[in-house]
């Protein structure tokens, strides 16, 4: 092949833009964790000394941070002296009740020890679990997922599943398999005070947080156990697996255990990453590469954390694969619901 100068230029730029993205992400994380975005007025300009007065931080450092954010077009500035956080910017960077809020997902750059574990997994084929990634990762997962869940779970998802609200209002029992820190259970337990709830997840740091969250609440029990270790009698009316089946080394075994633990007239609700199983089609996703980055650092790692894991990874559980697994586990129907979540699809799975 001969060298194409235009292609060479574009690829060089792409490499440096990627490096820029990594550093801007790190500065966004600081803007979020130091409360810099939150201290800015919305829809009015501010200069570095104004932000220094509001935060007590150093004006010269704030000037450099503000210029970085404006250069990345997250803030607006004509002259590099006065900076504007627009209402749209506030929805993305500050307002954690907004469905567009991304602040919680702008996490600290990956730790060197984590990257080393990914390198080992590439060499050996054996990954690592969410438990291995510690408390910080458990909190990061919640920070990334909870805002869209607050916006969609009760207003859009529950009404889309026939009979779900009635079942919980009537005091039904629900199990969240792969419950993480329990933020989904908390929304449901608050909304349905007569129902009972159980959470299963093998991650010690995540379930420690969940247990603390529900301390003193007899309606919610948390189990540091795998999905395939669910009780084997049909005791639950509703089961959830939210953004976690593709992380499980053996989702087939978990689905079979969920089927056994669910009453015959119960329902399993699955939330899974949007994907089609076709790389060319999935490329339309504007953050397609980020999904593979997430997979290498968390999802594929978890799905290969034991020998013989199926290794699905972030984009591995597309509608067809999910239907195949559910039918093999003894469920009879899978109905997809697209409730306007740009990242996930939802499935109503009936015994
Ligand atoms: C991306 S997190 C999602 C957690 C939670 N559902 C949420 O929405 O925040 C994936 C979770 O799957 C859990 N997980 C991995 N393997 C599992 C298994 N075999 N059984 C149950 N949970 C598992 C992980 O520990 C992790 O907490």
PDB file of N, CA, C and O and ligand atoms in Angstrom, residues 129-131 138 141-142 145-146 149 176-184 200-204 206 225-228 241-251 254 271 298-299 302-303 305, ligand 1:
ATOM      1  N   UNK A 129     -13.138  -9.171  38.308  1.00  0.00           N
ATOM      2  CA  UNK A 129     -14.545  -8.878  38.629  1.00  0.00           C
ATOM      3  C   UNK A 129     -14.735  -7.420  39.045  1.00  0.00           C
ATOM      4  O   UNK A 129     -13.762  -6.709  39.334  1.00  0.00           O
ATOM      5  N   UNK A 130     -15.986  -7.002  39.119  1.00  0.00           N
ATOM      6  CA  UNK A 130     -16.303  -5.677  39.676  1.00  0.00           C
ATOM      7  C   UNK A 130     -15.836  -5.585  41.120  1.00  0.00           C
ATOM      8  O   UNK A 130     -15.409  -4.530  41.569  1.00  0.00           O
ATOM      9  N   UNK A 131     -15.915  -6.700  41.838  1.00  0.00           N
ATOM     10  CA  UNK A 131     -15.448  -6.707  43.231  1.00  0.00           C
ATOM     11  C   UNK A 131     -13.967  -6.335  43.267  1.00  0.00           C
ATOM     12  O   UNK A 131     -13.530  -5.541  44.102  1.00  0.00           O
ATOM     13  N   UNK A 138     -17.564   0.852  42.186  1.00  0.00           N
ATOM     14  CA  UNK A 138     -18.986   0.664  42.522  1.00  0.00           C
ATOM     15  C   UNK A 138     -19.689   2.031  42.546  1.00  0.00           C
ATOM     16  O   UNK A 138     -20.799   2.182  42.011  1.00  0.00           O
ATOM     17  N   UNK A 141     -20.083   3.430  38.936  1.00  0.00           N
ATOM     18  CA  UNK A 141     -21.178   2.813  38.171  1.00  0.00           C
ATOM     19  C   UNK A 141     -22.489   3.520  38.542  1.00  0.00           C
ATOM     20  O   UNK A 141     -23.261   3.938  37.678  1.00  0.00           O
ATOM     21  N   UNK A 142     -22.702   3.718  39.828  1.00  0.00           N
ATOM     22  CA  UNK A 142     -23.940   4.398  40.243  1.00  0.00           C
ATOM     23  C   UNK A 142     -23.970   5.835  39.697  1.00  0.00           C
ATOM     24  O   UNK A 142     -24.993   6.277  39.163  1.00  0.00           O
ATOM     25  N   UNK A 145     -24.917   5.700  36.047  1.00  0.00           N
ATOM     26  CA  UNK A 145     -26.224   5.144  35.644  1.00  0.00           C
ATOM     27  C   UNK A 145     -27.431   5.806  36.318  1.00  0.00           C
ATOM     28  O   UNK A 145     -28.519   5.814  35.753  1.00  0.00           O
ATOM     29  N   UNK A 146     -27.242   6.298  37.537  1.00  0.00           N
ATOM     30  CA  UNK A 146     -28.409   6.725  38.317  1.00  0.00           C
ATOM     31  C   UNK A 146     -29.190   7.892  37.687  1.00  0.00           C
ATOM     32  O   UNK A 146     -30.420   7.873  37.724  1.00  0.00           O
ATOM     33  N   UNK A 149     -31.565   6.700  35.126  1.00  0.00           N
ATOM     34  CA  UNK A 149     -32.546   5.813  35.756  1.00  0.00           C
ATOM     35  C   UNK A 149     -33.623   6.621  36.502  1.00  0.00           C
ATOM     36  O   UNK A 149     -34.814   6.290  36.431  1.00  0.00           O
ATOM     37  N   UNK A 176     -33.692  -7.797  42.366  1.00  0.00           N
ATOM     38  CA  UNK A 176     -32.809  -7.112  41.419  1.00  0.00           C
ATOM     39  C   UNK A 176     -31.507  -7.921  41.364  1.00  0.00           C
ATOM     40  O   UNK A 176     -30.751  -7.952  42.341  1.00  0.00           O
ATOM     41  N   UNK A 177     -31.296  -8.598  40.243  1.00  0.00           N
ATOM     42  CA  UNK A 177     -30.126  -9.481  40.107  1.00  0.00           C
ATOM     43  C   UNK A 177     -28.999  -8.674  39.451  1.00  0.00           C
ATOM     44  O   UNK A 177     -29.175  -8.155  38.356  1.00  0.00           O
ATOM     45  N   UNK A 178     -27.866  -8.569  40.155  1.00  0.00           N
ATOM     46  CA  UNK A 178     -26.799  -7.654  39.716  1.00  0.00           C
ATOM     47  C   UNK A 178     -27.158  -6.251  40.143  1.00  0.00           C
ATOM     48  O   UNK A 178     -27.058  -5.301  39.370  1.00  0.00           O
ATOM     49  N   UNK A 179     -27.571  -6.129  41.407  1.00  0.00           N
ATOM     50  CA  UNK A 179     -28.159  -4.865  41.915  1.00  0.00           C
ATOM     51  C   UNK A 179     -27.119  -3.777  42.149  1.00  0.00           C
ATOM     52  O   UNK A 179     -27.475  -2.622  42.366  1.00  0.00           O
ATOM     53  N   UNK A 180     -25.818  -4.110  42.131  1.00  0.00           N
ATOM     54  CA  UNK A 180     -24.793  -3.104  42.395  1.00  0.00           C
ATOM     55  C   UNK A 180     -25.009  -2.453  43.749  1.00  0.00           C
ATOM     56  O   UNK A 180     -25.268  -3.130  44.757  1.00  0.00           O
ATOM     57  N   UNK A 181     -24.954  -1.113  43.768  1.00  0.00           N
ATOM     58  CA  UNK A 181     -25.066  -0.371  45.034  1.00  0.00           C
ATOM     59  C   UNK A 181     -26.512  -0.192  45.499  1.00  0.00           C
ATOM     60  O   UNK A 181     -26.753   0.414  46.544  1.00  0.00           O
ATOM     61  N   UNK A 182     -27.478  -0.664  44.709  1.00  0.00           N
ATOM     62  CA  UNK A 182     -28.876  -0.636  45.159  1.00  0.00           C
ATOM     63  C   UNK A 182     -29.650   0.626  44.808  1.00  0.00           C
ATOM     64  O   UNK A 182     -30.740   0.843  45.327  1.00  0.00           O
ATOM     65  N   UNK A 183     -29.137   1.429  43.857  1.00  0.00           N
ATOM     66  CA  UNK A 183     -29.869   2.673  43.554  1.00  0.00           C
ATOM     67  C   UNK A 183     -31.202   2.400  42.861  1.00  0.00           C
ATOM     68  O   UNK A 183     -32.171   3.125  43.080  1.00  0.00           O
ATOM     69  N   UNK A 184     -31.271   1.327  42.075  1.00  0.00           N
ATOM     70  CA  UNK A 184     -32.551   0.994  41.423  1.00  0.00           C
ATOM     71  C   UNK A 184     -33.549   0.525  42.482  1.00  0.00           C
ATOM     72  O   UNK A 184     -34.724   0.947  42.489  1.00  0.00           O
ATOM     73  N   UNK A 200     -29.292  -9.100  44.674  1.00  0.00           N
ATOM     74  CA  UNK A 200     -28.199 -10.090  44.616  1.00  0.00           C
ATOM     75  C   UNK A 200     -27.080  -9.519  43.766  1.00  0.00           C
ATOM     76  O   UNK A 200     -27.328  -9.017  42.653  1.00  0.00           O
ATOM     77  N   UNK A 201     -25.867  -9.586  44.269  1.00  0.00           N
ATOM     78  CA  UNK A 201     -24.708  -9.152  43.481  1.00  0.00           C
ATOM     79  C   UNK A 201     -23.459  -9.709  44.170  1.00  0.00           C
ATOM     80  O   UNK A 201     -23.341  -9.611  45.395  1.00  0.00           O
ATOM     81  N   UNK A 202     -22.525 -10.286  43.406  1.00  0.00           N
ATOM     82  CA  UNK A 202     -21.331 -10.850  44.049  1.00  0.00           C
ATOM     83  C   UNK A 202     -20.306  -9.798  44.456  1.00  0.00           C
ATOM     84  O   UNK A 202     -19.338 -10.127  45.142  1.00  0.00           O
ATOM     85  N   UNK A 203     -20.504  -8.539  44.060  1.00  0.00           N
ATOM     86  CA  UNK A 203     -19.490  -7.520  44.378  1.00  0.00           C
ATOM     87  C   UNK A 203     -19.584  -7.117  45.847  1.00  0.00           C
ATOM     88  O   UNK A 203     -20.608  -6.590  46.302  1.00  0.00           O
ATOM     89  N   UNK A 204     -18.495  -7.353  46.574  1.00  0.00           N
ATOM     90  CA  UNK A 204     -18.478  -7.009  48.005  1.00  0.00           C
ATOM     91  C   UNK A 204     -18.591  -5.490  48.204  1.00  0.00           C
ATOM     92  O   UNK A 204     -19.444  -5.025  48.967  1.00  0.00           O
ATOM     93  N   UNK A 206     -19.863  -3.177  46.263  1.00  0.00           N
ATOM     94  CA  UNK A 206     -21.177  -2.653  45.859  1.00  0.00           C
ATOM     95  C   UNK A 206     -22.241  -3.053  46.879  1.00  0.00           C
ATOM     96  O   UNK A 206     -23.073  -2.219  47.291  1.00  0.00           O
ATOM     97  N   UNK A 225     -24.143 -12.394  46.605  1.00  0.00           N
ATOM     98  CA  UNK A 225     -24.169 -13.706  45.952  1.00  0.00           C
ATOM     99  C   UNK A 225     -24.354 -13.542  44.452  1.00  0.00           C
ATOM    100  O   UNK A 225     -24.897 -12.535  43.988  1.00  0.00           O
ATOM    101  N   UNK A 226     -23.969 -14.558  43.718  1.00  0.00           N
ATOM    102  CA  UNK A 226     -24.130 -14.555  42.254  1.00  0.00           C
ATOM    103  C   UNK A 226     -25.608 -14.733  41.889  1.00  0.00           C
ATOM    104  O   UNK A 226     -26.384 -15.305  42.660  1.00  0.00           O
ATOM    105  N   UNK A 227     -25.929 -14.301  40.664  1.00  0.00           N
ATOM    106  CA  UNK A 227     -27.295 -14.491  40.178  1.00  0.00           C
ATOM    107  C   UNK A 227     -27.683 -15.959  40.112  1.00  0.00           C
ATOM    108  O   UNK A 227     -28.836 -16.317  40.346  1.00  0.00           O
ATOM    109  N   UNK A 228     -26.710 -16.823  39.814  1.00  0.00           N
ATOM    110  CA  UNK A 228     -27.086 -18.243  39.708  1.00  0.00           C
ATOM    111  C   UNK A 228     -27.320 -18.882  41.076  1.00  0.00           C
ATOM    112  O   UNK A 228     -27.717 -20.034  41.153  1.00  0.00           O
ATOM    113  N   UNK A 241     -32.793  -7.489  35.712  1.00  0.00           N
ATOM    114  CA  UNK A 241     -31.334  -7.504  35.517  1.00  0.00           C
ATOM    115  C   UNK A 241     -31.039  -6.231  34.731  1.00  0.00           C
ATOM    116  O   UNK A 241     -31.442  -6.103  33.579  1.00  0.00           O
ATOM    117  N   UNK A 242     -30.401  -5.278  35.378  1.00  0.00           N
ATOM    118  CA  UNK A 242     -30.192  -3.956  34.772  1.00  0.00           C
ATOM    119  C   UNK A 242     -28.715  -3.754  34.443  1.00  0.00           C
ATOM    120  O   UNK A 242     -27.870  -3.635  35.330  1.00  0.00           O
ATOM    121  N   UNK A 243     -28.436  -3.691  33.161  1.00  0.00           N
ATOM    122  CA  UNK A 243     -27.065  -3.439  32.694  1.00  0.00           C
ATOM    123  C   UNK A 243     -26.069  -4.383  33.335  1.00  0.00           C
ATOM    124  O   UNK A 243     -25.003  -3.944  33.809  1.00  0.00           O
ATOM    125  N   UNK A 244     -26.373  -5.648  33.391  1.00  0.00           N
ATOM    126  CA  UNK A 244     -25.441  -6.550  34.048  1.00  0.00           C
ATOM    127  C   UNK A 244     -25.398  -7.960  33.458  1.00  0.00           C
ATOM    128  O   UNK A 244     -24.417  -8.665  33.704  1.00  0.00           O
ATOM    129  N   UNK A 245     -26.407  -8.378  32.672  1.00  0.00           N
ATOM    130  CA  UNK A 245     -26.321  -9.757  32.142  1.00  0.00           C
ATOM    131  C   UNK A 245     -25.071  -9.936  31.283  1.00  0.00           C
ATOM    132  O   UNK A 245     -24.398 -10.951  31.357  1.00  0.00           O
ATOM    133  N   UNK A 246     -24.752  -8.899  30.482  1.00  0.00           N
ATOM    134  CA  UNK A 246     -23.568  -9.017  29.612  1.00  0.00           C
ATOM    135  C   UNK A 246     -22.265  -9.011  30.417  1.00  0.00           C
ATOM    136  O   UNK A 246     -21.220  -9.355  29.891  1.00  0.00           O
ATOM    137  N   UNK A 247     -22.336  -8.566  31.691  1.00  0.00           N
ATOM    138  CA  UNK A 247     -21.151  -8.571  32.562  1.00  0.00           C
ATOM    139  C   UNK A 247     -20.949  -9.928  33.221  1.00  0.00           C
ATOM    140  O   UNK A 247     -19.908 -10.180  33.818  1.00  0.00           O
ATOM    141  N   UNK A 248     -21.977 -10.746  33.183  1.00  0.00           N
ATOM    142  CA  UNK A 248     -21.900 -12.019  33.918  1.00  0.00           C
ATOM    143  C   UNK A 248     -21.151 -13.054  33.093  1.00  0.00           C
ATOM    144  O   UNK A 248     -21.413 -13.198  31.895  1.00  0.00           O
ATOM    145  N   UNK A 249     -20.240 -13.801  33.711  1.00  0.00           N
ATOM    146  CA  UNK A 249     -19.544 -14.826  32.952  1.00  0.00           C
ATOM    147  C   UNK A 249     -20.525 -15.863  32.397  1.00  0.00           C
ATOM    148  O   UNK A 249     -20.368 -16.332  31.281  1.00  0.00           O
ATOM    149  N   UNK A 250     -21.556 -16.198  33.168  1.00  0.00           N
ATOM    150  CA  UNK A 250     -22.517 -17.211  32.711  1.00  0.00           C
ATOM    151  C   UNK A 250     -23.946 -16.668  32.839  1.00  0.00           C
ATOM    152  O   UNK A 250     -24.728 -17.086  33.701  1.00  0.00           O
ATOM    153  N   UNK A 251     -24.325 -15.749  31.936  1.00  0.00           N
ATOM    154  CA  UNK A 251     -25.701 -15.224  31.970  1.00  0.00           C
ATOM    155  C   UNK A 251     -26.731 -16.328  31.753  1.00  0.00           C
ATOM    156  O   UNK A 251     -27.870 -16.221  32.203  1.00  0.00           O
ATOM    157  N   UNK A 254     -27.527 -17.704  35.121  1.00  0.00           N
ATOM    158  CA  UNK A 254     -28.320 -16.735  35.897  1.00  0.00           C
ATOM    159  C   UNK A 254     -29.769 -16.710  35.404  1.00  0.00           C
ATOM    160  O   UNK A 254     -30.707 -16.717  36.206  1.00  0.00           O
ATOM    161  N   UNK A 271     -32.610  -4.773  31.289  1.00  0.00           N
ATOM    162  CA  UNK A 271     -32.095  -3.533  30.679  1.00  0.00           C
ATOM    163  C   UNK A 271     -30.728  -3.897  30.117  1.00  0.00           C
ATOM    164  O   UNK A 271     -29.873  -4.403  30.851  1.00  0.00           O
ATOM    165  N   UNK A 298     -14.154  -2.996  32.030  1.00  0.00           N
ATOM    166  CA  UNK A 298     -15.103  -3.511  33.036  1.00  0.00           C
ATOM    167  C   UNK A 298     -15.903  -4.730  32.541  1.00  0.00           C
ATOM    168  O   UNK A 298     -15.831  -5.799  33.144  1.00  0.00           O
ATOM    169  N   UNK A 299     -16.680  -4.564  31.448  1.00  0.00           N
ATOM    170  CA  UNK A 299     -17.690  -5.588  31.123  1.00  0.00           C
ATOM    171  C   UNK A 299     -17.073  -6.902  30.654  1.00  0.00           C
ATOM    172  O   UNK A 299     -17.387  -7.975  31.190  1.00  0.00           O
ATOM    173  N   UNK A 302     -15.269  -8.533  33.527  1.00  0.00           N
ATOM    174  CA  UNK A 302     -16.135  -9.269  34.453  1.00  0.00           C
ATOM    175  C   UNK A 302     -16.630 -10.572  33.808  1.00  0.00           C
ATOM    176  O   UNK A 302     -16.678 -11.623  34.456  1.00  0.00           O
ATOM    177  N   UNK A 303     -16.955 -10.501  32.527  1.00  0.00           N
ATOM    178  CA  UNK A 303     -17.534 -11.669  31.843  1.00  0.00           C
ATOM    179  C   UNK A 303     -16.507 -12.772  31.574  1.00  0.00           C
ATOM    180  O   UNK A 303     -16.867 -13.861  31.145  1.00  0.00           O
ATOM    181  N   UNK A 305     -14.100 -13.306  34.105  1.00  0.00           N
ATOM    182  CA  UNK A 305     -13.412 -13.334  35.409  1.00  0.00           C
ATOM    183  C   UNK A 305     -13.341 -14.741  36.002  1.00  0.00           C
ATOM    184  O   UNK A 305     -12.674 -14.944  37.009  1.00  0.00           O
TER     185      UNK A 305
HETATM  186  C1  LIG B   1     -22.486  -2.361  35.345  1.00  0.00           C
HETATM  187  S1  LIG B   1     -22.863  -2.999  36.907  1.00  0.00           S
HETATM  188  C2  LIG B   1     -24.612  -2.621  37.045  1.00  0.00           C
HETATM  189  C3  LIG B   1     -25.082  -2.622  38.467  1.00  0.00           C
HETATM  190  C4  LIG B   1     -26.537  -2.168  38.673  1.00  0.00           C
HETATM  191  N1  LIG B   1     -27.490  -3.057  38.079  1.00  0.00           N
HETATM  192  C5  LIG B   1     -26.740  -0.759  38.178  1.00  0.00           C
HETATM  193  O1  LIG B   1     -27.554  -0.532  37.263  1.00  0.00           O
HETATM  194  O2  LIG B   1     -26.088   0.146  38.715  1.00  0.00           O
HETATM  195  C6  LIG B   1     -22.824  -4.741  36.666  1.00  0.00           C
HETATM  196  C7  LIG B   1     -23.027  -5.532  37.930  1.00  0.00           C
HETATM  197  O3  LIG B   1     -23.152  -6.921  37.595  1.00  0.00           O
HETATM  198  C8  LIG B   1     -22.650  -7.636  38.701  1.00  0.00           C
HETATM  199  N2  LIG B   1     -22.380  -9.031  38.335  1.00  0.00           N
HETATM  200  C9  LIG B   1     -21.329  -9.563  37.663  1.00  0.00           C
HETATM  201  N3  LIG B   1     -21.449 -10.892  37.576  1.00  0.00           N
HETATM  202  C10 LIG B   1     -22.604 -11.235  38.215  1.00  0.00           C
HETATM  203  C11 LIG B   1     -23.287 -12.457  38.477  1.00  0.00           C
HETATM  204  N4  LIG B   1     -22.797 -13.629  38.055  1.00  0.00           N
HETATM  205  N5  LIG B   1     -24.444 -12.420  39.164  1.00  0.00           N
HETATM  206  C12 LIG B   1     -24.971 -11.225  39.576  1.00  0.00           C
HETATM  207  N6  LIG B   1     -24.367 -10.043  39.363  1.00  0.00           N
HETATM  208  C13 LIG B   1     -23.202 -10.042  38.693  1.00  0.00           C
HETATM  209  C14 LIG B   1     -21.388  -6.844  39.034  1.00  0.00           C
HETATM  210  O4  LIG B   1     -20.876  -7.170  40.325  1.00  0.00           O
HETATM  211  C15 LIG B   1     -21.877  -5.426  38.920  1.00  0.00           C
HETATM  212  O5  LIG B   1     -22.345  -4.912  40.145  1.00  0.00           O
END
